Amino acid sequence: NPAAQLGLQDRIGLIAVGRQADLVWTDESFKTVHGTWVGGRRVFQ
């Protein structure tokens, strides 16, 4: 797990309340982006 190797496993590496994450929601073929979240805020819909 890259987060553990960097000593950041208490803040990143999982999708959970209180963690930091940037996410991209795509379809199964990764061709369509349904939404993007950066720093906990939705920036694309």
C-alpha positions in Angstrom: 0.0 0.0 0.0 1.6 3.3 -1.1 0.0 5.3 1.7 1.6 3.0 4.3 5.0 3.1 2.7 4.9 6.9 2.9 3.6 6.9 6.5 0.3 8.5 5.5 -2.1 5.6 6.1 -3.9 7.6 8.8 -5.0 10.2 6.3 -5.1 8.6 2.8 -5.4 5.1 1.2 -9.0 4.4 2.0 -12.4 5.9 1.0 -13.8 6.8 4.5 -15.1 9.6 6.6 -12.1 11.8 7.8 -9.8 10.6 5.0 -8.4 12.7 2.1 -9.3 11.5 -1.3 -9.6 12.7 -4.9 -12.0 10.5 -6.8 -13.1 10.0 -10.4 -16.4 8.1 -11.0 -16.4 6.4 -14.5 -18.4 3.8 -16.3 -17.2 0.3 -16.6 -15.1 1.0 -19.8 -13.6 4.2 -18.3 -14.8 6.1 -21.3 -17.4 8.3 -19.5 -16.7 10.4 -16.4 -19.8 10.8 -14.3 -18.2 12.9 -11.6 -14.9 14.1 -10.1 -14.2 15.1 -6.4 -11.1 16.9 -5.3 -10.5 17.7 -1.7 -14.0 16.4 -0.8 -15.8 18.8 -3.2 -17.5 17.8 -6.4 -15.8 19.7 -9.2 -17.3 18.0 -12.2 -20.7 16.5 -12.8 
